[in-house]
Short mmCIF file of N, CA and C and ligand atoms in Angstrom, two decimals:
data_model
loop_
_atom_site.label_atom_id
_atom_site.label_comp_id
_atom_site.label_asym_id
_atom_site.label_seq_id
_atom_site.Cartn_x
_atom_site.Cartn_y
_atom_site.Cartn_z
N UNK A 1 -3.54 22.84 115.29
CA UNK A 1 -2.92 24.05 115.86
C UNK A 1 -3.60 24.41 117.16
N UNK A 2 -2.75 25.14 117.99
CA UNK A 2 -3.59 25.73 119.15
C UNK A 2 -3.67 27.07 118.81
N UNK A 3 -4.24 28.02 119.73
CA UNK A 3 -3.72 29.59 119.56
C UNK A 3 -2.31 29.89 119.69
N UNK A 4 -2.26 31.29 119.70
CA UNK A 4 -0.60 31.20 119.83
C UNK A 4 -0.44 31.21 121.30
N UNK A 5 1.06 30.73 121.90
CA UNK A 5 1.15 31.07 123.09
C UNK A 5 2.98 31.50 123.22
N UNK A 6 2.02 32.94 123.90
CA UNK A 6 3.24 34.05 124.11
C UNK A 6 4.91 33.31 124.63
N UNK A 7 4.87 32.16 125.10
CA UNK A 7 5.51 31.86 125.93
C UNK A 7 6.63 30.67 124.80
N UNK A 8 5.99 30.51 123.43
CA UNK A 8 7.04 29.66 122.49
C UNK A 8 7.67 30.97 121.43
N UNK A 9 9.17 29.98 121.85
CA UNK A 9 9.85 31.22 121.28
C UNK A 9 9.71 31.59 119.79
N UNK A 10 9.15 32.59 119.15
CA UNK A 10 8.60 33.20 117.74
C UNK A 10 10.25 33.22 117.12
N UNK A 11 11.39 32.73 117.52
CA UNK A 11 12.23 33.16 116.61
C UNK A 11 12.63 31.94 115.99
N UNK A 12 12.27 30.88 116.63
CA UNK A 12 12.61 29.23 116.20
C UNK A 12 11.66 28.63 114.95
N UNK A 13 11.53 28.79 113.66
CA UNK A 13 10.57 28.25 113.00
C UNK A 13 11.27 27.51 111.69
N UNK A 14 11.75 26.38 112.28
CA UNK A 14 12.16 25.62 111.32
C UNK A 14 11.17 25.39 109.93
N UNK A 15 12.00 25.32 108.93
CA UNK A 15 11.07 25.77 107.22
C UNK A 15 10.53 23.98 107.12
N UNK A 16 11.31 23.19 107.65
CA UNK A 16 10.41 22.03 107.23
C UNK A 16 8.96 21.76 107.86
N UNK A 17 8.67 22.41 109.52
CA UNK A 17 7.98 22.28 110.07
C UNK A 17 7.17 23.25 110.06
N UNK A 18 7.72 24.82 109.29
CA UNK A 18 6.89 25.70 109.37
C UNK A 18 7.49 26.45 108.01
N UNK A 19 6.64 25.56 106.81
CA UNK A 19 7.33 26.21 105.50
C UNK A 19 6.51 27.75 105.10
N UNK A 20 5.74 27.97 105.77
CA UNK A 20 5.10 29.39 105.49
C UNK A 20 5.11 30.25 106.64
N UNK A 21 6.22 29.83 107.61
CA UNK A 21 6.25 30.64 108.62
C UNK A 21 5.36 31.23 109.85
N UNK A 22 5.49 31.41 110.65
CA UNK A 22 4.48 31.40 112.22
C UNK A 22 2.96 31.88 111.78
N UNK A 23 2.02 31.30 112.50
CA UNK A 23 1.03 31.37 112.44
C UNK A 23 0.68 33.43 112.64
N UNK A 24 0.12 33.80 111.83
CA UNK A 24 -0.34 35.17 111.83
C UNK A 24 -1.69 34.85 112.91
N UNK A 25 -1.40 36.40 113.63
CA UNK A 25 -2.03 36.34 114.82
C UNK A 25 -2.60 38.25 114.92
N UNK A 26 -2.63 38.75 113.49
CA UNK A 26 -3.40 39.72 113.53
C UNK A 26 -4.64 40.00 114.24
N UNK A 27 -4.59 41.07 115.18
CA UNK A 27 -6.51 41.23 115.51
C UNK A 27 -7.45 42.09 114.57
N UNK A 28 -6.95 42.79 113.32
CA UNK A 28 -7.86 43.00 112.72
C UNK A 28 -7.28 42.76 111.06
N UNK A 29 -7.76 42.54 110.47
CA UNK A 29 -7.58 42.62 108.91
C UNK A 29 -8.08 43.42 107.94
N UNK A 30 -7.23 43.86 106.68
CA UNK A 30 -8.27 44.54 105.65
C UNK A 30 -9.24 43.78 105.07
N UNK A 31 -9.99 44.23 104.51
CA UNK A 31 -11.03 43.36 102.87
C UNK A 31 -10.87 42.62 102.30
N UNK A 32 -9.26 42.78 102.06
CA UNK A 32 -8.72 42.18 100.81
C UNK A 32 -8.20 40.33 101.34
N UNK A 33 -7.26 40.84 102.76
CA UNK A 33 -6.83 39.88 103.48
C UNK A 33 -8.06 38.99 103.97
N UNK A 34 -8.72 39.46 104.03
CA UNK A 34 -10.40 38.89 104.38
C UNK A 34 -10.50 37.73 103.41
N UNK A 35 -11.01 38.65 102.05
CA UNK A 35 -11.28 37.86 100.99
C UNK A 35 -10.37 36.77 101.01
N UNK A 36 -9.01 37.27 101.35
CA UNK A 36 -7.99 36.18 100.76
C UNK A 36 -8.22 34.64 101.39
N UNK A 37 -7.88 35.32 102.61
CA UNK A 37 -8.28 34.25 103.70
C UNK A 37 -9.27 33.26 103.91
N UNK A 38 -10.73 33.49 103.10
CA UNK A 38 -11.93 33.23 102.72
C UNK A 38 -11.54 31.93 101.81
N UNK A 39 -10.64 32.70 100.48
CA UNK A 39 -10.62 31.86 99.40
C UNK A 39 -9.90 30.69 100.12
N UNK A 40 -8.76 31.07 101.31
CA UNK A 40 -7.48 29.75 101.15
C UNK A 40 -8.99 28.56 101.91
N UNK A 41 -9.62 29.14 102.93
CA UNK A 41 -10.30 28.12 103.75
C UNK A 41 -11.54 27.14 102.49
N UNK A 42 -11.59 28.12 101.10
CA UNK A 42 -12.85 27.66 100.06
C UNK A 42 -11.99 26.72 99.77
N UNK A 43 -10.54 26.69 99.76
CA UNK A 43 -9.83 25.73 98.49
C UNK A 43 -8.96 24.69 99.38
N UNK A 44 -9.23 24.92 101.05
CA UNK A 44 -8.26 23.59 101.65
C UNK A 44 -8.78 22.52 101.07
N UNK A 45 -10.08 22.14 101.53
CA UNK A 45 -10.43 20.53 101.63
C UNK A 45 -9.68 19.74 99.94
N UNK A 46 -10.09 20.66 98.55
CA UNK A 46 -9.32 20.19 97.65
C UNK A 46 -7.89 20.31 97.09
N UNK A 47 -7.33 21.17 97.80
CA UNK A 47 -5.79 21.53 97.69
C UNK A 47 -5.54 20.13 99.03
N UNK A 48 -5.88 20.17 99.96
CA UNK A 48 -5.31 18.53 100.94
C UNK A 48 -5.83 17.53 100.45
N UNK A 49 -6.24 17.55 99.83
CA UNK A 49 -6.72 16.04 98.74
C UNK A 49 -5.54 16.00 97.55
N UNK A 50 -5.43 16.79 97.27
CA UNK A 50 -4.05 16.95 95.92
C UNK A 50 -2.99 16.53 96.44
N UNK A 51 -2.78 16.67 97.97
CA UNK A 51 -1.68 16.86 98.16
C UNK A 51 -1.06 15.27 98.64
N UNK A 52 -2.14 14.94 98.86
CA UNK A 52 -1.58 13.12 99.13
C UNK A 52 -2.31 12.16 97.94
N UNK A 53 -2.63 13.07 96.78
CA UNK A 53 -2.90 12.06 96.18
C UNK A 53 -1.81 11.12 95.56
N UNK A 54 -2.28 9.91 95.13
CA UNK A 54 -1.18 8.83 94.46
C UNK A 54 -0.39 8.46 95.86
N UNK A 55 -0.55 8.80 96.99
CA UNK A 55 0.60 8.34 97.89
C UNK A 55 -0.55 6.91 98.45
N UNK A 56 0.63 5.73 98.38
CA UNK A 56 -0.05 4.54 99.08
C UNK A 56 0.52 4.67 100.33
N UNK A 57 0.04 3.20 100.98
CA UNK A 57 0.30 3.51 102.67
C UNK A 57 1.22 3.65 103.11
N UNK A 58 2.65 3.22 102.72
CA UNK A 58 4.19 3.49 103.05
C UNK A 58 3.93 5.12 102.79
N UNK A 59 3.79 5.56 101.84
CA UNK A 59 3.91 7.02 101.99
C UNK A 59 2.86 7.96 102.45
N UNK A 60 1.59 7.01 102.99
CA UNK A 60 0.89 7.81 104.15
C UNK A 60 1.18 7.78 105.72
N UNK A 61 2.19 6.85 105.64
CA UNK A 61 2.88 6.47 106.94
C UNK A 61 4.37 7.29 107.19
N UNK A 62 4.26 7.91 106.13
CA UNK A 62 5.57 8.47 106.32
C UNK A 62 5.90 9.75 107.10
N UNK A 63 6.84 9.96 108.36
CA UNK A 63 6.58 11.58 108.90
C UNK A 63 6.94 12.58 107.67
N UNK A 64 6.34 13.75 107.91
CA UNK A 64 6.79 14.63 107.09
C UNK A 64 7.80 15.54 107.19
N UNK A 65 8.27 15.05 108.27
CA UNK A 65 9.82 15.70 108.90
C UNK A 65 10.66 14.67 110.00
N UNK A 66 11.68 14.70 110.41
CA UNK A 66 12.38 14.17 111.19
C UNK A 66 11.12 13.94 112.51
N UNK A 67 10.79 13.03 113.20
CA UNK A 67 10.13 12.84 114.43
C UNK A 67 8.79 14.08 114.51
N UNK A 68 8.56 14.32 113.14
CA UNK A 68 6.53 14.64 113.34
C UNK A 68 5.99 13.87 112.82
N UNK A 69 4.71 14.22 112.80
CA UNK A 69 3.59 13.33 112.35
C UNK A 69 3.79 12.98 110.90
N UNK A 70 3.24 11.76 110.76
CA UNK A 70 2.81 11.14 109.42
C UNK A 70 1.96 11.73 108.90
N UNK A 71 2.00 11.92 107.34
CA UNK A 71 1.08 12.38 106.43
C UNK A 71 -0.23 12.08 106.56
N UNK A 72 -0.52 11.20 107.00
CA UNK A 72 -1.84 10.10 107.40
C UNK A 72 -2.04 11.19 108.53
N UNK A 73 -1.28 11.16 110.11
CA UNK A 73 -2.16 11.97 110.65
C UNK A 73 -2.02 13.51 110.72
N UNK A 74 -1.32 14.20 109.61
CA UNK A 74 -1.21 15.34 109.01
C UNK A 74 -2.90 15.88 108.93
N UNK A 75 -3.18 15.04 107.86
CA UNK A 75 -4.83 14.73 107.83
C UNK A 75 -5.45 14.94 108.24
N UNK A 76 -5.94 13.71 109.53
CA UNK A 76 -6.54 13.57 110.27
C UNK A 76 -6.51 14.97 111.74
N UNK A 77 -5.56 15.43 111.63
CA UNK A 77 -4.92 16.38 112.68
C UNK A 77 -5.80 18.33 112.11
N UNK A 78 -5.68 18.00 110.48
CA UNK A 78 -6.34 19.24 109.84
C UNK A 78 -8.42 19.29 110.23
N UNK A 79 -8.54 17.80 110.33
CA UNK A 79 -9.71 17.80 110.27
C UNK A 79 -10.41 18.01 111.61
N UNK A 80 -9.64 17.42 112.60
CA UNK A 80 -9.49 17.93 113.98
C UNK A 80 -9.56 19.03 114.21
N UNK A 81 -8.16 19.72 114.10
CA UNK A 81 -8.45 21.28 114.05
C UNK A 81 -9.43 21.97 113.71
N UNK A 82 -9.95 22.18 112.19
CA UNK A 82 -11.20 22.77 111.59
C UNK A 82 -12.09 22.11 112.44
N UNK A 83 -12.77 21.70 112.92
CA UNK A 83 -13.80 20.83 113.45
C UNK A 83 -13.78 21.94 114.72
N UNK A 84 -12.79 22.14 115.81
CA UNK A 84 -12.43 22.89 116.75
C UNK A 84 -12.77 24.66 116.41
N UNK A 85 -12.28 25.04 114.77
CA UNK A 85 -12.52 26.01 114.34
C UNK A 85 -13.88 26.77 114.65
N UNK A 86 -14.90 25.43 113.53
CA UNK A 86 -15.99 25.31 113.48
C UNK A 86 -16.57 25.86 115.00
N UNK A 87 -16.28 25.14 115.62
CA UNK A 87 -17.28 25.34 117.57
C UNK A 87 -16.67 26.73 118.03
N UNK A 88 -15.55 27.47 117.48
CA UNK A 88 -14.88 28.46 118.27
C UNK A 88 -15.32 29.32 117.71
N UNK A 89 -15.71 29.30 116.11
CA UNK A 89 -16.43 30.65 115.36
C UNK A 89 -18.16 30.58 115.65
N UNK A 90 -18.50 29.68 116.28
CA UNK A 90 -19.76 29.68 116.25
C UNK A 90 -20.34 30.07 118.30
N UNK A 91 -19.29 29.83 118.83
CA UNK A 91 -19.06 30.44 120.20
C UNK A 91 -19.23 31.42 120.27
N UNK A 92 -18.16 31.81 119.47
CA UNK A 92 -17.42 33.58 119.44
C UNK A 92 -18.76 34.38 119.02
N UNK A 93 -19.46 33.53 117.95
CA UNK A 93 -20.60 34.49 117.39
C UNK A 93 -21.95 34.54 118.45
N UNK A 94 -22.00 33.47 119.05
CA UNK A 94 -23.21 33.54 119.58
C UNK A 94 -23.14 33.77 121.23
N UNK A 95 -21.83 33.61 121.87
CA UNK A 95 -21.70 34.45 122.66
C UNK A 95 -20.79 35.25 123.38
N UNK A 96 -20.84 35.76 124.60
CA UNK A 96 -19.93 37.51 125.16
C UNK A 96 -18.61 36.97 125.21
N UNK A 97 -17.36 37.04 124.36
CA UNK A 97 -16.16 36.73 124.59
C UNK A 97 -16.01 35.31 125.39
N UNK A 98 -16.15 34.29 124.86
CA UNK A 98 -16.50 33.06 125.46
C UNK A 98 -15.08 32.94 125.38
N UNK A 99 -14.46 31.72 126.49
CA UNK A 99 -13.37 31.22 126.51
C UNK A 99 -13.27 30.09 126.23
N UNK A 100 -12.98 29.56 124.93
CA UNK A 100 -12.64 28.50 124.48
C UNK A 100 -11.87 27.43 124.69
N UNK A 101 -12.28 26.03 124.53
CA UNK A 101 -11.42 25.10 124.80
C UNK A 101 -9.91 24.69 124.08
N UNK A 102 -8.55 24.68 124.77
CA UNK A 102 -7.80 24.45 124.04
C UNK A 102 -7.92 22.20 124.27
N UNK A 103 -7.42 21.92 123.38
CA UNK A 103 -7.22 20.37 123.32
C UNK A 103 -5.94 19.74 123.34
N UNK A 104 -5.67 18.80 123.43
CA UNK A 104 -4.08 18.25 123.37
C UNK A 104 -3.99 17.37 121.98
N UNK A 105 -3.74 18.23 120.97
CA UNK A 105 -3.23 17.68 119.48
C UNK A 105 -2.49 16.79 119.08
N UNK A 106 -1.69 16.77 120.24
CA UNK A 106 -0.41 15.20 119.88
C UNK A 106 -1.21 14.23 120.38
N UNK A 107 -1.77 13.97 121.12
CA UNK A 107 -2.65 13.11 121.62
C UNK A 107 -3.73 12.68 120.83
N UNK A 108 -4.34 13.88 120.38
CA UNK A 108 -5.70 13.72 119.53
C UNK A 108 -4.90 12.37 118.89
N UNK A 109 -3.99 13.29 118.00
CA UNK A 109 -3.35 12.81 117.09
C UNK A 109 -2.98 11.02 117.05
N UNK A 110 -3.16 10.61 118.26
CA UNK A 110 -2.51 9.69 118.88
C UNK A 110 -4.14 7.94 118.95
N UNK A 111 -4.85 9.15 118.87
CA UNK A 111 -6.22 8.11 119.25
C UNK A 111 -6.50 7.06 117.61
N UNK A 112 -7.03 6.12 117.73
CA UNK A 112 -7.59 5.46 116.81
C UNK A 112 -7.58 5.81 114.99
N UNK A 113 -9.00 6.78 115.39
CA UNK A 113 -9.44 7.45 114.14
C UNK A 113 -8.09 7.58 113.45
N UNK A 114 -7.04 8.64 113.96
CA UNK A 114 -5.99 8.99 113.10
C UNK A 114 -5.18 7.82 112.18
N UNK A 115 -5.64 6.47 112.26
CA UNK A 115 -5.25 5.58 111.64
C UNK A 115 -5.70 5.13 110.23
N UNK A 116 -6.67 5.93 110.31
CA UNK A 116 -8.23 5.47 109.33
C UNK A 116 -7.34 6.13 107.63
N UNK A 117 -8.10 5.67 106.87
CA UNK A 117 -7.74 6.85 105.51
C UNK A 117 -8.39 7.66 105.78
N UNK A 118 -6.81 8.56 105.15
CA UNK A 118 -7.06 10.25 105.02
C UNK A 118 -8.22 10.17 104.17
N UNK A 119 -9.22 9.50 103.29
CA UNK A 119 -10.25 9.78 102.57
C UNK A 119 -11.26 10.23 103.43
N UNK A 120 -11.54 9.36 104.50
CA UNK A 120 -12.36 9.85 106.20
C UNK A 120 -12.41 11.76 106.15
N UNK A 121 -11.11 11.97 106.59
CA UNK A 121 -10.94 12.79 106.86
C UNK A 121 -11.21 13.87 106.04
N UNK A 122 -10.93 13.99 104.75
CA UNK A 122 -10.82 14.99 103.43
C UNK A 122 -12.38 15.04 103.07
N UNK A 123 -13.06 13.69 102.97
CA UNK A 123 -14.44 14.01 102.80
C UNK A 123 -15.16 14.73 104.14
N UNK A 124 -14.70 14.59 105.48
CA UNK A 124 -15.23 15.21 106.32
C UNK A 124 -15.07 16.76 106.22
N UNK A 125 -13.83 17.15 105.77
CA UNK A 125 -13.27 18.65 105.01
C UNK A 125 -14.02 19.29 104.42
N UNK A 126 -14.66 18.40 103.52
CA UNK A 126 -15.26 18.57 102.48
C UNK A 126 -16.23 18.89 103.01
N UNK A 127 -17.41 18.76 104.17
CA UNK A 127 -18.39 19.33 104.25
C UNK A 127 -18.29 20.33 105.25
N UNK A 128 -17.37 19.93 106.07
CA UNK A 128 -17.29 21.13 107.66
C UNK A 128 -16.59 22.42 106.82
N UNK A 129 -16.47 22.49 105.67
CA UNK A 129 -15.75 23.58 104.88
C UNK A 129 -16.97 24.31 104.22
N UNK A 130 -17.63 23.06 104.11
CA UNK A 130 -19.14 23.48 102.95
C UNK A 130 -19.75 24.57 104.11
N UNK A 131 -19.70 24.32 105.49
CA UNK A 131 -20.44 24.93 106.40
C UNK A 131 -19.61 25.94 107.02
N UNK A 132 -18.58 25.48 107.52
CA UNK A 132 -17.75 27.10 107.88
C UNK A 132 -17.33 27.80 106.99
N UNK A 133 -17.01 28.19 106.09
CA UNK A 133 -16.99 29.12 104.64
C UNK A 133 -18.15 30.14 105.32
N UNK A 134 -19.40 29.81 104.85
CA UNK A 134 -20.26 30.64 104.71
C UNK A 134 -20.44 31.45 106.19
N UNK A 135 -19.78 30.78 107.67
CA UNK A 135 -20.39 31.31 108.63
C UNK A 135 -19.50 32.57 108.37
N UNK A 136 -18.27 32.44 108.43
CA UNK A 136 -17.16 33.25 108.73
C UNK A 136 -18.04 34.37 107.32
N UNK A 137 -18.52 34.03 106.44
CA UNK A 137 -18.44 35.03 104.81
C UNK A 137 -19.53 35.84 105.57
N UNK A 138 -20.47 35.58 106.57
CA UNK A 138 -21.83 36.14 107.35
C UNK A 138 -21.06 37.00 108.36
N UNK A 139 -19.90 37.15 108.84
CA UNK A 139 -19.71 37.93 109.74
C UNK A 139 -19.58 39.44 109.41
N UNK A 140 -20.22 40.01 110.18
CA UNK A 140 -20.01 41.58 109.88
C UNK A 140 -19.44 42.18 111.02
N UNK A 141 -19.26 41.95 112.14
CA UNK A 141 -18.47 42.43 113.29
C UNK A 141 -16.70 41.40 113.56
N UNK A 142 -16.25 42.00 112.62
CA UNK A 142 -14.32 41.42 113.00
C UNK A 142 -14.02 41.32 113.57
N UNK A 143 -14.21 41.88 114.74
CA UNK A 143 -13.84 42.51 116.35
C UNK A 143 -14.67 41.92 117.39
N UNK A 144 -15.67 41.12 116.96
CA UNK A 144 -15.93 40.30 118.30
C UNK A 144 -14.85 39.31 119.00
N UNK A 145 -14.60 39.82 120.13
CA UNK A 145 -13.46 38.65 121.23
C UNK A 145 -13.81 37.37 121.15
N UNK A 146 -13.17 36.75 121.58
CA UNK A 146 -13.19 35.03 122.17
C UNK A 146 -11.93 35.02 122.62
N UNK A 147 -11.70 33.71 124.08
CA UNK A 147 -10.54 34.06 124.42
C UNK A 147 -10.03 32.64 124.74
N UNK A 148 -9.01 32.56 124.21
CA UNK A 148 -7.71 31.34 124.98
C UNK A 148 -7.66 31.39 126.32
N UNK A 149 -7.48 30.56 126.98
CA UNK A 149 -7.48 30.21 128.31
C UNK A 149 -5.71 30.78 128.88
N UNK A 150 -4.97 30.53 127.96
CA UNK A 150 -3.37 30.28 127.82
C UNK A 150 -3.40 31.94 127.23
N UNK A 151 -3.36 32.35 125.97
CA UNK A 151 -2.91 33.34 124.98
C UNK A 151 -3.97 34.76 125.31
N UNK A 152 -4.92 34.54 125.74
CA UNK A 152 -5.76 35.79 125.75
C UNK A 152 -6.30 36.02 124.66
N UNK A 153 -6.85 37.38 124.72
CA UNK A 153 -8.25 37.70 123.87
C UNK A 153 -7.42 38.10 122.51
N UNK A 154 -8.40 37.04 121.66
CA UNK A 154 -8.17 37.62 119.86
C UNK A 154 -9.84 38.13 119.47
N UNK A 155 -9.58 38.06 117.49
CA UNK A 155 -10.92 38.41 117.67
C UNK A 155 -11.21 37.70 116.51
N UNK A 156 -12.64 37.93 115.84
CA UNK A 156 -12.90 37.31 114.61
C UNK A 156 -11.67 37.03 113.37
N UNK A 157 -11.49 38.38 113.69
CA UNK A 157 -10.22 38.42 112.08
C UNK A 157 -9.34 37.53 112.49
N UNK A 158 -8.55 37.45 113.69
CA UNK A 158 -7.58 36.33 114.25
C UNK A 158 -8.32 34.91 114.46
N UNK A 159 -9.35 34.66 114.44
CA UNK A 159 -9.54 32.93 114.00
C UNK A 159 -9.62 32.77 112.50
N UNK A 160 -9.93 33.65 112.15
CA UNK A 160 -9.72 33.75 110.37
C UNK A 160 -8.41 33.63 109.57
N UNK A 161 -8.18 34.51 110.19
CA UNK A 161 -6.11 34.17 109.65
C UNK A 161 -5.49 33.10 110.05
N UNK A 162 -5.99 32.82 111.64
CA UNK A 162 -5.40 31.64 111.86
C UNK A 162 -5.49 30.59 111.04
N UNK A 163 -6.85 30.07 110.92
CA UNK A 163 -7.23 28.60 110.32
C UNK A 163 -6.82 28.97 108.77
N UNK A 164 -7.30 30.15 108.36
CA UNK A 164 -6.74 29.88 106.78
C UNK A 164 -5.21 29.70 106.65
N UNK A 165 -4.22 30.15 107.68
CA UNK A 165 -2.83 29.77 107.22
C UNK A 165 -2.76 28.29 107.98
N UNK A 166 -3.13 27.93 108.70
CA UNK A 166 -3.50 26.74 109.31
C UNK A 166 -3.72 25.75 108.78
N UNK A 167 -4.51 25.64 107.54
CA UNK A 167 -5.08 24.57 106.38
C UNK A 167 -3.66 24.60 105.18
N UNK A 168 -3.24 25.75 105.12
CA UNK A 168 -2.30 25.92 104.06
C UNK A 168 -0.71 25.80 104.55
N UNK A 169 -0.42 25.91 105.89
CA UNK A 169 0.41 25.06 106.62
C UNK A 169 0.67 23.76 106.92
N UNK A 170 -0.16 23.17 107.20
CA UNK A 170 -0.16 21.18 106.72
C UNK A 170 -0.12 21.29 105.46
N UNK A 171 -0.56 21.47 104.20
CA UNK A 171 -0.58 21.55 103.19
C UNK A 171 0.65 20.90 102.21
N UNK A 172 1.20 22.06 103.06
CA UNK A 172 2.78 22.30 102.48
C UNK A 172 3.71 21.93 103.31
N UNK A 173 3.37 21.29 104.21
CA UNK A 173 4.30 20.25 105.11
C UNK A 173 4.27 18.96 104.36
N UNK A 174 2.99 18.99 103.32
CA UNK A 174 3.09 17.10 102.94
C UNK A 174 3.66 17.87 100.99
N UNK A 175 3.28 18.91 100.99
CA UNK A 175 3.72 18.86 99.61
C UNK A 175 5.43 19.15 99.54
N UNK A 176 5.99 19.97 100.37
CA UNK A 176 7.29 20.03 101.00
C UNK A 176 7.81 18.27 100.85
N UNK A 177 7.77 17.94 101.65
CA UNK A 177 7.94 16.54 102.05
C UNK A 177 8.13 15.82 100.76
N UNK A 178 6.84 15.20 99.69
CA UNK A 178 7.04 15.29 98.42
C UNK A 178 7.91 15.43 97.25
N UNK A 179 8.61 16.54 97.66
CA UNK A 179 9.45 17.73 96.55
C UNK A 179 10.68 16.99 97.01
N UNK A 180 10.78 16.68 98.60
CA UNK A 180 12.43 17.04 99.25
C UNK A 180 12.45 14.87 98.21
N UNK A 181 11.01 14.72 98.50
CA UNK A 181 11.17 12.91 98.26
C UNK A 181 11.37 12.25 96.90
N UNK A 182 10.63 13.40 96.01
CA UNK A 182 10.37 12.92 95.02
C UNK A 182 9.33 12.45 94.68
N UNK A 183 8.44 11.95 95.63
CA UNK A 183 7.05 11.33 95.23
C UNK A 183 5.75 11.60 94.86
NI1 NI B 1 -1.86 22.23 113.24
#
């Protein structure tokens, strides 16, 4: 994912490509949404392991919609992202409204690695989760800025919402996919 940018139209969100609907882009949150948000980022790395399990390589090769990415770099694309997460919550915390790097995702998407097994990837989940969990659970200021180069200033609570619907958005692009397949 990138941040949001004001400039794609919010009314276009096809359900295969966006089965939980546009990325929430709240700047502050309650407790509860906190917590929630907390739990989805505690339970990606093993909810995206569920979600391609039993699939062999025809069906890790498979897009998960008409002309997107393959389940394979569904994956690889989540682990990317969080990884990006990781450096943007640890920016944001350590310094004055830093402006963060956006990246080119189809591309990422496009390099080598994304070829590898999703196991690569899910075990890498598995620990960059072990470590961002707890930074984000340490924050006590919600409202510290960081800013998109493109979208402008969000704040703690908005990289929080983001990535947790973010992890649970691929998710359900490959478990979607699945359901419509049968597999
Ligand atoms: Ni994404």
């Amino acid at each position: 994912m990138s941040a949001p940018d004001p400039r794609h139209p919010l009314e276009h969100f096809p359900p295969e490509r966006f089965p939980l609907g546009p990325m929430p882009t709240s700047l502050a949150l309650s407790p509860d949404e906190r917590a929630a948000a907390l739990n989805a980022l505690r339970a990606l790395p093993a909810e995206l392991r569920a979600a391609v399990a039993g699939l062999d390589d025809a069906g890790l090769d498979t897009p998960y919609r008409e002309g997107g990415w393959t389940v394979r770099q569904v994956v690889h694309h989540v682990a990317d992202s969080h990884m990006n997460a990781h450096i943007r919550l640890k920016l944001a915390l350590t310094e004055d409204d830093p402006v963060i790097k956006p990246y080119e995702e189809s591309l990422w998407a496009e390099l080598p690695d994304s070829a590898l097994a999703p196991a690569v990837s899910l075990d890498l989940l598995d620990a960059l989760h072990t470590r961002l969990v707890p930074v984000f659970a340490g924050v006590t200021d919600w409202a510290r800025p960081w800013t998109h180069p493109a979208s402008g200033r969000w704040t703690l609570d908005t990289l929080l919402a983001m990535y947790a619907w973010h992890g649970c958005h691929h998710t359900a692009q490959i478990t979607g996919l699945r359901e419509r397949l049968g597999s």
